[in-house]
Coordinates of C-alpha atoms in Angstrom, one line a residue:
X1 CA -4.9 -4.0 -33.0
X2 CA -1.1 -4.2 -32.4
X3 CA 0.9 -1.5 -30.6
X4 CA 4.5 -1.0 -31.7
X5 CA 6.8 1.9 -32.4
X6 CA 8.9 2.2 -35.5
X7 CA 12.2 2.2 -33.8
X8 CA 11.7 -0.1 -30.9
X9 CA 9.1 -2.0 -29.0
X10 CA 7.7 -0.3 -25.9
X11 CA 7.8 -1.6 -22.4
X12 CA 4.4 -2.9 -21.3
X13 CA 3.2 -2.3 -17.7
X14 CA 0.1 -4.1 -16.4
X15 CA -1.7 -2.3 -13.7
X16 CA -2.4 1.4 -13.0
X17 CA -1.9 1.3 -9.3
X18 CA 0.9 2.9 -7.4
X19 CA 3.7 0.6 -8.6
X20 CA 2.6 0.7 -12.3
X21 CA 2.1 4.4 -12.5
X22 CA 5.4 5.1 -10.6
X23 CA 7.3 2.8 -12.9
X24 CA 5.7 4.5 -16.0
X25 CA 7.0 7.9 -14.7
X26 CA 10.5 6.5 -14.0
X27 CA 10.8 4.7 -17.4
X28 CA 9.6 7.7 -19.3
X29 CA 12.2 9.9 -17.5
X30 CA 14.8 7.4 -18.9
X31 CA 13.4 7.8 -22.4
X32 CA 11.8 4.4 -22.8
X33 CA 8.6 3.9 -24.6
X34 CA 5.9 2.9 -22.2
X35 CA 2.4 1.4 -22.7
X36 CA 0.5 0.9 -19.5
X37 CA -2.7 -1.2 -19.5
X38 CA -5.3 -1.3 -16.8
X39 CA -8.2 -3.7 -16.7
X40 CA -10.7 -1.3 -15.1
X41 CA -12.0 2.0 -16.4
X42 CA -10.2 5.2 -15.6
X43 CA -12.9 6.0 -13.0
X44 CA -11.7 3.1 -10.9
X45 CA -8.6 5.1 -9.9
X46 CA -11.0 7.0 -7.5
X47 CA -11.6 3.8 -5.5
X48 CA -10.0 3.2 -2.2
X49 CA -9.9 5.4 0.8
X50 CA -6.6 6.7 2.1
X51 CA -3.2 5.5 3.3
X52 CA 0.0 6.9 4.8
X53 CA 3.2 7.4 2.9
X54 CA 6.1 7.0 5.3
X55 CA 9.2 9.2 5.0
X56 CA 11.0 6.5 2.8
X57 CA 8.0 6.7 0.4
X58 CA 8.0 10.5 0.3
X59 CA 11.8 10.4 -0.4
X60 CA 11.3 7.8 -3.1
X61 CA 8.9 10.2 -4.8
X62 CA 11.8 12.6 -5.1
X63 CA 13.2 10.4 -7.8
X64 CA 10.0 10.9 -9.7
X65 CA 10.0 14.7 -9.0
X66 CA 6.8 14.4 -7.1
X67 CA 7.6 14.6 -3.4
X68 CA 6.5 18.2 -2.8
X69 CA 3.5 17.9 -5.0
X70 CA 2.2 14.8 -3.3
X71 CA 3.0 16.0 0.2
X72 CA 0.9 19.1 -0.4
X73 CA -2.1 16.8 -1.1
X74 CA -2.1 15.2 2.3
X75 CA -1.9 15.7 6.0
X76 CA 1.4 15.5 7.8
X77 CA 1.3 12.6 10.2
X78 CA 3.7 13.2 13.0
X79 CA 2.9 10.4 15.4
X80 CA 0.2 8.3 16.9
X81 CA -1.5 7.3 20.1
X82 CA -3.1 4.0 21.0
X83 CA -5.8 3.4 23.6
X84 CA -7.7 0.4 24.8
X85 CA -11.4 -0.1 24.8
X86 CA -11.8 1.6 28.2
X87 CA -10.2 4.8 26.8
X88 CA -6.9 4.3 28.7
X89 CA -3.9 5.5 26.7
X90 CA -1.4 2.7 26.1
X91 CA 1.2 4.5 24.1
X92 CA 1.9 7.9 22.6
X93 CA 4.7 8.1 20.1
X94 CA 6.0 11.4 18.6
X95 CA 7.9 10.6 15.5
X96 CA 9.0 14.1 14.5
X97 CA 12.7 13.5 15.5
X98 CA 12.9 10.3 13.4
X99 CA 11.3 12.1 10.5
X100 CA 13.9 14.9 10.7
X101 CA 16.5 12.2 10.6
X102 CA 14.9 10.6 7.6
X103 CA 14.5 13.9 5.7
X104 CA 10.8 13.8 5.2
X105 CA 7.5 13.7 7.1
X106 CA 4.9 10.9 6.9
X107 CA 1.9 12.1 4.9
X108 CA -1.7 10.7 5.0
X109 CA -3.6 11.2 1.8
X110 CA -6.4 9.9 -0.3
X111 CA -5.4 7.0 -2.5
X112 CA -7.1 8.7 -5.5
X113 CA -5.0 11.9 -4.9
X114 CA -1.7 9.9 -5.1
X115 CA -2.8 8.0 -8.2
X116 CA -4.0 11.2 -9.8
X117 CA -0.7 12.9 -9.4
X118 CA 1.2 9.8 -10.7
X119 CA -1.2 9.5 -13.7
X120 CA -0.9 13.2 -14.6
X121 CA 2.9 13.0 -14.5
X122 CA 3.0 9.8 -16.6
X123 CA 0.7 11.3 -19.2
X124 CA 2.7 14.6 -19.2
X125 CA 5.9 12.6 -19.9
X126 CA 4.2 10.8 -22.9
X127 CA 3.3 7.4 -21.5
X128 CA 0.6 5.6 -23.5
X129 CA -2.0 4.6 -20.8
X130 CA -5.0 2.5 -21.8
X131 CA -7.9 1.6 -19.6
X132 CA -10.4 -1.2 -20.1
X133 CA -7.6 -3.6 -21.2
X134 CA -7.8 -6.8 -19.1
X135 CA -4.8 -9.0 -19.7
X136 CA -5.8 -12.4 -21.1
X137 CA -2.8 -14.4 -22.4
X138 CA 0.9 -13.8 -22.5
X139 CA 3.3 -15.5 -24.9
X140 CA 7.0 -15.2 -24.8
X141 CA 8.6 -14.8 -28.3
X142 CA 12.3 -14.9 -29.1
X143 CA 12.5 -11.1 -29.3
X144 CA 9.4 -9.8 -27.5
X145 CA 6.4 -10.6 -25.2
X146 CA 3.1 -10.9 -27.0
X147 CA 0.1 -9.9 -25.0
X148 CA -3.6 -10.5 -25.7
X149 CA -6.3 -8.6 -24.0
X150 CA -9.9 -9.3 -23.3
X151 CA -11.1 -6.6 -25.7
X152 CA -9.3 -8.2 -28.6
X153 CA -6.2 -6.0 -28.6
X154 CA -2.8 -7.6 -29.0
X155 CA 0.5 -5.9 -28.1
X156 CA 4.1 -6.8 -28.7
X157 CA 6.4 -5.4 -26.0
X158 CA 10.2 -5.5 -25.4
X159 CA 9.5 -6.7 -21.9
X160 CA 6.7 -6.7 -19.3
X161 CA 6.3 -5.4 -15.8
X162 CA 3.4 -6.9 -13.8
X163 CA 2.2 -4.3 -11.4
X164 CA -1.3 -5.7 -11.1
X165 CA -1.7 -6.2 -7.4
X166 CA -2.1 -9.0 -4.9
X167 CA -4.1 -11.2 -7.4
X168 CA -1.7 -10.5 -10.2
X169 CA -2.7 -12.0 -13.5
X170 CA 0.9 -11.6 -14.7
X171 CA 2.3 -13.6 -11.7
X172 CA -0.3 -16.4 -12.2
X173 CA 0.4 -16.8 -15.9
X174 CA 4.2 -16.4 -15.7
X175 CA 4.7 -18.3 -12.5
X176 CA 1.9 -20.8 -12.2
X177 CA 3.5 -22.6 -9.3
X178 CA 3.8 -19.5 -7.2
X179 CA 2.1 -19.4 -3.8
X180 CA -1.3 -17.7 -3.4
X181 CA -1.7 -14.7 -1.2
X182 CA -2.8 -15.6 2.4
X183 CA -5.8 -14.1 4.0
X184 CA -4.7 -12.7 7.4
X185 CA -8.1 -13.0 9.0
X186 CA -8.7 -9.2 9.1
X187 CA -10.9 -7.1 6.9
X188 CA -10.8 -3.3 6.8
X189 CA -13.2 -0.5 5.9
X190 CA -12.8 3.2 6.0
X191 CA -14.0 6.6 4.9
X192 CA -13.5 10.4 4.7
X193 CA -16.2 12.5 6.4
X194 CA -16.9 16.1 7.3
X195 CA -17.5 15.9 11.0
X196 CA -17.2 19.3 12.8
X197 CA -17.8 17.7 16.2
X198 CA -14.5 15.8 16.1
X199 CA -11.6 17.7 17.6
X200 CA -8.5 18.0 15.4
X201 CA -5.8 15.4 16.3
X202 CA -2.8 17.8 15.9
X203 CA -1.1 15.6 13.3
X204 CA -1.5 12.4 15.2
X205 CA -3.3 9.2 14.3
X206 CA -5.6 8.2 17.1
X207 CA -6.1 4.4 17.3
X208 CA -8.1 2.3 19.7
X209 CA -8.2 -1.4 20.4
X210 CA -12.0 -1.6 20.6
X211 CA -14.0 -4.3 22.2
X212 CA -14.7 -6.0 18.9
X213 CA -12.7 -4.1 16.3
X214 CA -9.6 -1.9 15.9
X215 CA -10.3 1.8 15.0
X216 CA -8.2 4.7 13.8
X217 CA -8.8 8.3 12.8
X218 CA -7.1 11.6 12.3
X219 CA -8.4 15.1 11.5
X220 CA -6.5 18.2 10.4
X221 CA -7.5 21.6 11.7
X222 CA -9.5 22.5 8.6
X223 CA -10.3 19.2 7.0
X224 CA -12.4 16.0 7.1
X225 CA -12.0 13.0 9.4
X226 CA -10.0 10.2 7.9
X227 CA -11.1 7.0 9.6
X228 CA -10.7 3.2 9.4
X229 CA -11.8 0.1 11.1
X230 CA -10.4 -3.4 10.9
X231 CA -12.0 -6.5 12.4
X232 CA -11.8 -10.3 12.2
X233 CA -14.0 -11.8 9.5
X234 CA -14.1 -15.2 7.8
X235 CA -12.7 -15.3 4.3
X236 CA -15.9 -16.1 2.4
X237 CA -17.7 -13.2 4.1
X238 CA -14.7 -10.9 3.5
X239 CA -14.7 -11.6 -0.2
X240 CA -18.5 -11.3 -0.7
X241 CA -19.9 -8.1 -2.0
X242 CA -21.6 -6.4 0.9
X243 CA -24.7 -4.4 1.1
X244 CA -23.5 -0.8 1.9
X245 CA -26.3 -0.2 4.4
X246 CA -25.8 -3.5 6.1
X247 CA -22.0 -3.0 6.2
X248 CA -22.4 0.4 7.9
X249 CA -24.8 -1.1 10.4
X250 CA -22.3 -3.9 11.2
X251 CA -19.5 -1.4 11.8
X252 CA -21.7 0.7 14.1
X253 CA -22.5 -2.5 16.0
X254 CA -18.8 -3.5 16.3
X255 CA -17.9 -0.2 17.9
X256 CA -21.1 0.3 20.0
X257 CA -19.1 -0.2 23.2
X258 CA -16.1 1.9 22.4
X259 CA -15.1 5.4 23.4
X260 CA -17.6 8.2 22.6
X261 CA -15.7 9.9 19.7
X262 CA -15.5 6.6 17.9
X263 CA -19.2 5.9 18.4
X264 CA -20.1 9.3 17.1
X265 CA -17.9 8.9 14.0
X266 CA -19.4 5.5 13.1
X267 CA -22.9 6.6 13.9
X268 CA -22.6 9.3 11.2
X269 CA -21.7 6.7 8.6
X270 CA -24.8 5.5 6.8
X271 CA -23.2 3.6 3.9
X272 CA -19.9 1.8 3.4
X273 CA -19.5 0.7 -0.3
X274 CA -17.0 -2.1 0.2
X275 CA -14.6 -4.0 2.4
X276 CA -10.9 -4.4 2.0
X277 CA -9.9 -8.0 3.0
X278 CA -6.2 -8.0 4.1
X279 CA -4.0 -10.5 2.2
X280 CA -0.3 -10.7 2.3
X281 CA 2.4 -12.9 0.7
X282 CA 5.6 -13.6 2.6
X283 CA 7.8 -15.2 0.0
X284 CA 7.7 -15.4 -3.8
X285 CA 10.8 -17.4 -4.9
X286 CA 11.0 -15.9 -8.4
X287 CA 10.1 -12.4 -9.4
X288 CA 11.2 -12.5 -13.0
X289 CA 12.1 -14.3 -16.2
X290 CA 14.2 -12.9 -19.0
X291 CA 11.4 -10.6 -20.2
X292 CA 8.9 -10.4 -17.3
X293 CA 9.2 -8.9 -13.9
X294 CA 6.7 -8.4 -11.1
X295 CA 6.8 -5.7 -8.5
X296 CA 4.6 -4.0 -5.8
X297 CA 1.9 -6.2 -4.3
X298 CA 2.2 -8.6 -7.3
X299 CA 5.6 -9.6 -5.8
X300 CA 5.2 -9.0 -2.1
X301 CA 1.8 -8.1 -0.9
X302 CA 2.1 -6.2 2.4
X303 CA -0.7 -5.9 4.9
X304 CA -1.5 -2.2 5.7
X305 CA -0.7 -2.4 9.4
X306 CA 2.9 -1.2 9.0
X307 CA 1.9 1.7 6.8
X308 CA 4.4 0.7 4.2
X309 CA 2.5 -0.8 1.2
X310 CA 2.4 2.2 -1.0
X311 CA 6.0 3.3 0.0
X312 CA 7.3 -0.2 -1.0
X313 CA 5.6 0.1 -4.4
X314 CA 7.2 3.5 -5.1
X315 CA 10.6 2.2 -3.9
X316 CA 10.3 -0.8 -6.2
X317 CA 9.7 1.4 -9.2
X318 CA 12.7 3.6 -8.4
X319 CA 15.1 0.7 -7.8
X320 CA 14.0 -1.3 -10.9
X321 CA 14.5 1.8 -13.0
X322 CA 18.0 2.3 -11.6
X323 CA 18.8 -1.4 -12.3
X324 CA 17.6 -1.0 -15.9
X325 CA 19.7 2.2 -16.2
X326 CA 22.8 0.3 -14.9
X327 CA 22.7 -2.6 -17.4
X328 CA 21.4 -2.9 -21.0
X329 CA 20.0 -6.4 -20.4
X330 CA 16.6 -6.6 -18.8
X331 CA 17.2 -10.1 -17.4
X332 CA 20.3 -8.9 -15.5
X333 CA 18.4 -5.8 -14.3
X334 CA 15.5 -7.9 -13.0
X335 CA 17.9 -10.3 -11.1
X336 CA 19.6 -7.3 -9.5
X337 CA 16.3 -5.8 -8.6
X338 CA 15.1 -8.9 -6.8
X339 CA 18.4 -9.2 -5.0
X340 CA 18.2 -5.6 -3.8
X341 CA 14.6 -5.6 -2.7
X342 CA 13.5 -9.1 -1.5
X343 CA 15.0 -9.1 2.0
X344 CA 13.7 -5.6 2.8
X345 CA 10.1 -6.2 1.6
X346 CA 9.9 -9.7 3.2
X347 CA 11.0 -8.2 6.5
X348 CA 8.3 -5.6 6.3
X349 CA 5.7 -8.2 5.5
X350 CA 6.7 -10.0 8.7
X351 CA 6.5 -6.7 10.7
X352 CA 3.0 -6.1 9.3
X353 CA 1.9 -9.6 10.3
X354 CA 3.0 -9.1 13.9
X355 CA 1.2 -5.8 14.2
X356 CA -1.9 -7.3 12.7
X357 CA -1.9 -10.2 15.1
X358 CA -2.3 -7.7 18.0
X359 CA -5.7 -6.7 16.5
X360 CA -7.1 -10.2 16.9
X361 CA -6.2 -10.9 20.6
X362 CA -9.1 -12.2 22.6
X363 CA -9.7 -13.2 26.2
X364 CA -9.3 -11.2 29.4
X365 CA -5.8 -12.5 30.3
X366 CA -4.5 -12.1 26.7
X367 CA -5.9 -8.5 26.6
X368 CA -4.3 -7.7 29.9
X369 CA -1.0 -8.9 28.7
X370 CA -1.3 -7.1 25.4
X371 CA -2.0 -3.8 27.2
X372 CA 0.8 -4.4 29.6
X373 CA 3.4 -5.3 27.0
X374 CA 2.3 -3.1 24.1
X375 CA 4.3 0.0 25.1
X376 CA 7.5 -2.0 25.3
X377 CA 7.0 -3.6 21.9
X378 CA 5.9 -0.4 20.2
X379 CA 9.0 1.4 21.4
X380 CA 11.1 -1.5 20.4
X381 CA 9.4 -1.5 17.0
X382 CA 9.9 2.2 16.7
X383 CA 13.6 1.7 16.5
X384 CA 13.1 -0.8 13.7
X385 CA 10.8 1.6 12.0
X386 CA 13.4 4.3 12.1
X387 CA 15.8 2.1 10.3
X388 CA 13.1 1.3 7.7
X389 CA 12.2 4.9 7.0
X390 CA 15.7 6.2 6.8
X391 CA 16.3 4.2 3.6
X392 CA 16.7 6.6 0.6
X393 CA 15.8 4.9 -2.7
X394 CA 16.2 8.3 -4.3
X395 CA 19.8 8.7 -3.3
X396 CA 21.2 5.1 -3.3
X397 CA 18.9 2.8 -5.3
X398 CA 21.7 0.4 -6.1
X399 CA 22.8 -0.1 -2.5
X400 CA 21.1 -3.0 -0.7
X401 CA 19.2 -1.7 2.3
X402 CA 20.3 -2.9 5.8
X403 CA 16.7 -3.7 6.5

């Protein structure tokens, strides 16, 4: 089977995650033919738990025409507080003023809700989206990219966008010497649960440096509890498929000595279907060839600690589309895209690493120093965060961000 159009070859996108679906929307708005291929079945889009879109991510969605629709699917997240294992508040940060300056609120929502909104928009705009198409081989032809899939399909595309995540097949085939993602030493789990006994958090994310693991949760006035836990785990164990009952028991044990609300939340959890090992990738030297470009986690995997991974993926799609609109040659557009994006995303990867390192501190003296210095570093980081979230990919996608 070969996919072509009579007048021109389509653009091929590999991966139906945030970056791939956002790019499909942007390219269809520009009138380009788009074929998006996802290795997994459509039901896989319901996997994952939740994440927070920062103001820059919500603003980037304005370029897709989806900011208000997506915001309505989630919970406004107006700040956070952090406590230690003894229940002492270390920091309380209200971010409403910085959000007003940025022109949007942070929103926490289920991953499946964001992907559903992006998928619906891409389909409504006429994108050809095919599930159960795992990329096998890729061959660069003089006038196209020829793709072969595991189900026997072959596709000729004008050019290819690899949006297939941290373990990108496109990156590994196109750039075989590229560095592998790095396991950060932390693994995460999370869930959404109806727990009436948990008090609403008034738009704040409550986070705790527990005795053995880091925990966070928030709850709107009339909705479920959104919770997560992250903890050190060796890489082999992190990558192994867990038993859901055993994993839930492990999480309960990790938080057995933590404040009462956390204990009650995890005690209500009887099964956890999977873990999310945290990988990142600080520097990928080359993001593109003349006919292939990678974006999102395929180019710059970001650990979740900064709350910027999904926002970076949406920004990538907006900026790449703007570069393509500004020049008729994909190779030039890809080079401009990398030049505009690389410094910003690598800075955010570094910020996420620093935040994650605080979750692995051990020893009485180290913990004392962490609790003592954390308010200073959080407030210092808040100024950096304000600079990150003020960036408007929707208004100035061809201007290089200051950070």
